[in-house]
């Protein structure tokens, strides 16, 4: 698959995210890897549901340097961290859904554990509802460099797969390409909705 079509697929994924209300009021950000050195990141402050190819800005993965001088996402440091940690990651999607925002506050621990759901198999390498899939959960922070450091330290000691939740903020997930990142997003979002409803019903 060519880089051009990956960017086109990312633009389509952004529209799909917007249609579902998963990036309200300029929330969310999205990116695609160009090569080992560079990625293309959504411009800060735009409505992510109506982005075009021109709204993606080249960023150097190692340094967060922006050759054009334009302003990519405020959360650029989280995207570039993922591309540094996982050389196989080809696309990153960050959304602000109600389910991920609420569930990440209700869960007080450092991971949201998903178990017992057939839809866990939407995540690459998962083959059974019997396995426990932990989705790492970090306290939100306006200091993105500090947050990226905390996530990097966590990843040095623990497996970090599919995505992570930021408490009261949303989900950041990735895949080997746009298609896989989109499947992970849709699968995780479905699982979060199930888990939220299960907790509500079982607390009665
Ligand atoms: C308006 S939501 C606050 C910022 C945020 O969390 C986000 O995802 C969007 O920031 P960006 O700079 O990528 O537009
Ligand atoms: Zn955000």
Tab-separated table of C-alpha atoms in Angstrom, residues 1-196:
chain	number	residue	atom	x	y	z
A	1	UNK	CA	0.000	0.000	0.000
A	2	UNK	CA	1.400	3.433	-0.918
A	3	UNK	CA	1.808	6.329	1.537
A	4	UNK	CA	-0.627	8.402	-0.527
A	5	UNK	CA	-3.396	5.897	-0.082
A	6	UNK	CA	-2.640	5.588	3.641
A	7	UNK	CA	-3.205	9.364	3.966
A	8	UNK	CA	-6.417	9.084	1.944
A	9	UNK	CA	-7.533	6.243	4.207
A	10	UNK	CA	-6.714	8.362	7.262
A	11	UNK	CA	-8.822	11.239	5.924
A	12	UNK	CA	-11.722	8.768	5.422
A	13	UNK	CA	-11.209	7.421	8.956
A	14	UNK	CA	-11.387	10.994	10.319
A	15	UNK	CA	-14.720	11.558	8.533
A	16	UNK	CA	-16.010	8.216	9.852
A	17	UNK	CA	-14.928	9.216	13.402
A	18	UNK	CA	-16.656	12.582	12.992
A	19	UNK	CA	-19.910	10.980	11.808
A	20	UNK	CA	-19.996	8.894	14.985
A	21	UNK	CA	-19.480	11.931	17.213
A	22	UNK	CA	-16.193	10.519	18.501
A	23	UNK	CA	-14.226	13.765	18.035
A	24	UNK	CA	-16.635	16.524	19.149
A	25	UNK	CA	-15.792	20.234	19.089
A	26	UNK	CA	-12.225	19.886	17.675
A	27	UNK	CA	-11.355	17.071	20.134
A	28	UNK	CA	-9.194	14.187	18.933
A	29	UNK	CA	-6.179	13.933	16.650
A	30	UNK	CA	-4.945	11.466	14.050
A	31	UNK	CA	-1.711	10.566	12.314
A	32	UNK	CA	-0.072	8.218	9.859
A	33	UNK	CA	3.567	7.148	9.601
A	34	UNK	CA	5.365	8.234	6.430
A	35	UNK	CA	8.578	6.298	7.069
A	36	UNK	CA	11.045	5.574	9.905
A	37	UNK	CA	11.703	9.307	10.386
A	38	UNK	CA	8.477	11.209	9.737
A	39	UNK	CA	4.750	11.070	10.357
A	40	UNK	CA	1.819	13.256	9.220
A	41	UNK	CA	-0.274	14.683	12.084
A	42	UNK	CA	-3.592	16.526	12.113
A	43	UNK	CA	-3.406	20.308	12.547
A	44	UNK	CA	-4.258	21.573	16.033
A	45	UNK	CA	-7.688	23.039	16.710
A	46	UNK	CA	-9.481	21.811	13.563
A	47	UNK	CA	-12.759	19.914	13.365
A	48	UNK	CA	-11.347	16.416	12.908
A	49	UNK	CA	-14.528	15.193	11.203
A	50	UNK	CA	-13.957	17.382	8.146
A	51	UNK	CA	-10.191	17.203	7.622
A	52	UNK	CA	-8.656	17.082	4.150
A	53	UNK	CA	-5.181	15.898	3.057
A	54	UNK	CA	-3.878	19.476	3.442
A	55	UNK	CA	-4.736	19.473	7.168
A	56	UNK	CA	-1.942	16.976	7.905
A	57	UNK	CA	1.467	18.303	8.884
A	58	UNK	CA	4.809	16.532	8.647
A	59	UNK	CA	6.523	15.960	12.043
A	60	UNK	CA	9.905	14.371	12.770
A	61	UNK	CA	9.320	11.327	14.984
A	62	UNK	CA	12.588	11.546	16.951
A	63	UNK	CA	12.384	15.249	17.840
A	64	UNK	CA	8.799	16.515	17.267
A	65	UNK	CA	10.369	19.043	14.877
A	66	UNK	CA	7.940	20.495	12.310
A	67	UNK	CA	9.811	21.414	9.101
A	68	UNK	CA	6.922	23.592	7.795
A	69	UNK	CA	6.576	25.665	10.994
A	70	UNK	CA	2.818	24.927	11.032
A	71	UNK	CA	1.065	23.830	14.271
A	72	UNK	CA	0.307	20.112	14.566
A	73	UNK	CA	-1.794	18.630	17.381
A	74	UNK	CA	-1.128	19.693	20.958
A	75	UNK	CA	-0.773	15.933	21.594
A	76	UNK	CA	1.943	15.424	18.975
A	77	UNK	CA	4.287	14.050	21.669
A	78	UNK	CA	1.972	11.074	22.293
A	79	UNK	CA	1.812	10.143	18.604
A	80	UNK	CA	5.569	10.373	18.100
A	81	UNK	CA	6.133	8.362	21.300
A	82	UNK	CA	4.001	5.543	19.850
A	83	UNK	CA	5.936	5.604	16.561
A	84	UNK	CA	9.225	5.484	18.521
A	85	UNK	CA	8.093	2.685	20.850
A	86	UNK	CA	6.510	0.560	18.121
A	87	UNK	CA	8.333	0.596	14.763
A	88	UNK	CA	5.488	-1.514	13.336
A	89	UNK	CA	2.833	1.125	14.204
A	90	UNK	CA	1.590	2.792	11.007
A	91	UNK	CA	-1.316	4.924	12.237
A	92	UNK	CA	-2.548	6.472	15.508
A	93	UNK	CA	-6.122	7.580	16.302
A	94	UNK	CA	-7.076	9.621	19.374
A	95	UNK	CA	-10.788	10.121	20.138
A	96	UNK	CA	-12.930	11.771	22.808
A	97	UNK	CA	-15.917	9.472	23.174
A	98	UNK	CA	-18.412	9.568	26.031
A	99	UNK	CA	-17.717	5.894	26.839
A	100	UNK	CA	-13.932	6.273	27.078
A	101	UNK	CA	-14.209	9.569	28.971
A	102	UNK	CA	-16.650	8.231	31.586
A	103	UNK	CA	-15.261	4.701	31.951
A	104	UNK	CA	-11.715	6.014	32.439
A	105	UNK	CA	-12.999	8.042	35.416
A	106	UNK	CA	-15.123	5.264	36.913
A	107	UNK	CA	-12.152	2.857	36.768
A	108	UNK	CA	-9.779	3.958	39.535
A	109	UNK	CA	-6.938	1.536	38.728
A	110	UNK	CA	-4.048	1.730	36.284
A	111	UNK	CA	-5.710	-0.494	33.663
A	112	UNK	CA	-9.146	-1.272	32.319
A	113	UNK	CA	-9.356	-5.063	32.159
A	114	UNK	CA	-11.496	-6.503	29.370
A	115	UNK	CA	-12.499	-10.140	29.752
A	116	UNK	CA	-15.394	-12.341	28.653
A	117	UNK	CA	-16.189	-10.534	25.407
A	118	UNK	CA	-16.127	-12.188	21.975
A	119	UNK	CA	-15.312	-8.762	20.488
A	120	UNK	CA	-11.864	-8.864	22.170
A	121	UNK	CA	-10.949	-10.781	19.000
A	122	UNK	CA	-11.119	-7.515	17.009
A	123	UNK	CA	-7.724	-6.769	18.610
A	124	UNK	CA	-4.698	-8.174	16.729
A	125	UNK	CA	-3.441	-11.409	18.284
A	126	UNK	CA	-6.486	-11.990	20.527
A	127	UNK	CA	-8.154	-15.356	19.956
A	128	UNK	CA	-10.408	-15.981	22.945
A	129	UNK	CA	-12.955	-14.208	25.113
A	130	UNK	CA	-11.355	-16.073	28.065
A	131	UNK	CA	-8.158	-14.013	27.976
A	132	UNK	CA	-7.823	-10.788	29.954
A	133	UNK	CA	-6.851	-7.764	27.841
A	134	UNK	CA	-5.564	-4.887	29.994
A	135	UNK	CA	-5.890	-1.416	28.464
A	136	UNK	CA	-3.440	0.869	30.278
A	137	UNK	CA	-4.993	3.900	31.975
A	138	UNK	CA	-2.984	7.041	32.771
A	139	UNK	CA	-4.009	10.140	34.701
A	140	UNK	CA	-4.564	13.014	32.300
A	141	UNK	CA	-2.004	15.832	32.186
A	142	UNK	CA	-1.786	19.186	30.367
A	143	UNK	CA	1.986	18.685	30.276
A	144	UNK	CA	2.189	16.399	27.228
A	145	UNK	CA	5.971	15.962	27.498
A	146	UNK	CA	5.541	14.822	31.115
A	147	UNK	CA	2.662	12.531	30.162
A	148	UNK	CA	4.696	11.028	27.311
A	149	UNK	CA	7.565	10.365	29.744
A	150	UNK	CA	5.211	8.582	32.176
A	151	UNK	CA	3.844	6.421	29.360
A	152	UNK	CA	7.362	5.673	28.113
A	153	UNK	CA	8.445	4.599	31.620
A	154	UNK	CA	5.364	2.385	31.919
A	155	UNK	CA	6.067	0.792	28.522
A	156	UNK	CA	9.642	0.009	29.567
A	157	UNK	CA	8.298	-2.247	32.346
A	158	UNK	CA	4.922	-3.459	31.043
A	159	UNK	CA	3.310	-4.626	27.819
A	160	UNK	CA	1.465	-1.789	26.086
A	161	UNK	CA	-0.779	-3.006	23.252
A	162	UNK	CA	-3.546	-1.562	21.066
A	163	UNK	CA	-3.998	1.715	22.931
A	164	UNK	CA	-4.236	3.533	26.228
A	165	UNK	CA	-6.859	5.557	28.045
A	166	UNK	CA	-6.268	9.023	29.503
A	167	UNK	CA	-8.469	9.531	32.557
A	168	UNK	CA	-11.422	11.814	31.805
A	169	UNK	CA	-9.976	12.517	28.362
A	170	UNK	CA	-10.220	9.681	25.832
A	171	UNK	CA	-8.565	6.832	23.976
A	172	UNK	CA	-5.370	6.787	21.907
A	173	UNK	CA	-4.998	3.626	19.833
A	174	UNK	CA	-2.860	2.434	16.958
A	175	UNK	CA	-2.384	-0.299	14.387
A	176	UNK	CA	0.067	-1.468	11.750
A	177	UNK	CA	-1.908	0.622	9.218
A	178	UNK	CA	-5.000	2.859	9.127
A	179	UNK	CA	-7.300	-0.111	8.616
A	180	UNK	CA	-6.029	-1.922	11.722
A	181	UNK	CA	-6.028	1.257	13.854
A	182	UNK	CA	-9.638	1.856	12.795
A	183	UNK	CA	-10.616	-1.737	13.680
A	184	UNK	CA	-8.938	-1.392	17.078
A	185	UNK	CA	-10.784	1.877	17.693
A	186	UNK	CA	-14.165	0.427	16.737
A	187	UNK	CA	-13.561	-2.781	18.700
A	188	UNK	CA	-12.344	-0.993	21.830
A	189	UNK	CA	-15.168	1.524	21.684
A	190	UNK	CA	-17.700	-1.345	21.482
A	191	UNK	CA	-15.993	-3.083	24.420
A	192	UNK	CA	-15.968	0.146	26.488
A	193	UNK	CA	-19.700	0.584	25.916
A	194	UNK	CA	-20.362	-3.022	26.975
A	195	UNK	CA	-18.159	-2.653	30.054
A	196	UNK	CA	-19.795	0.627	31.079
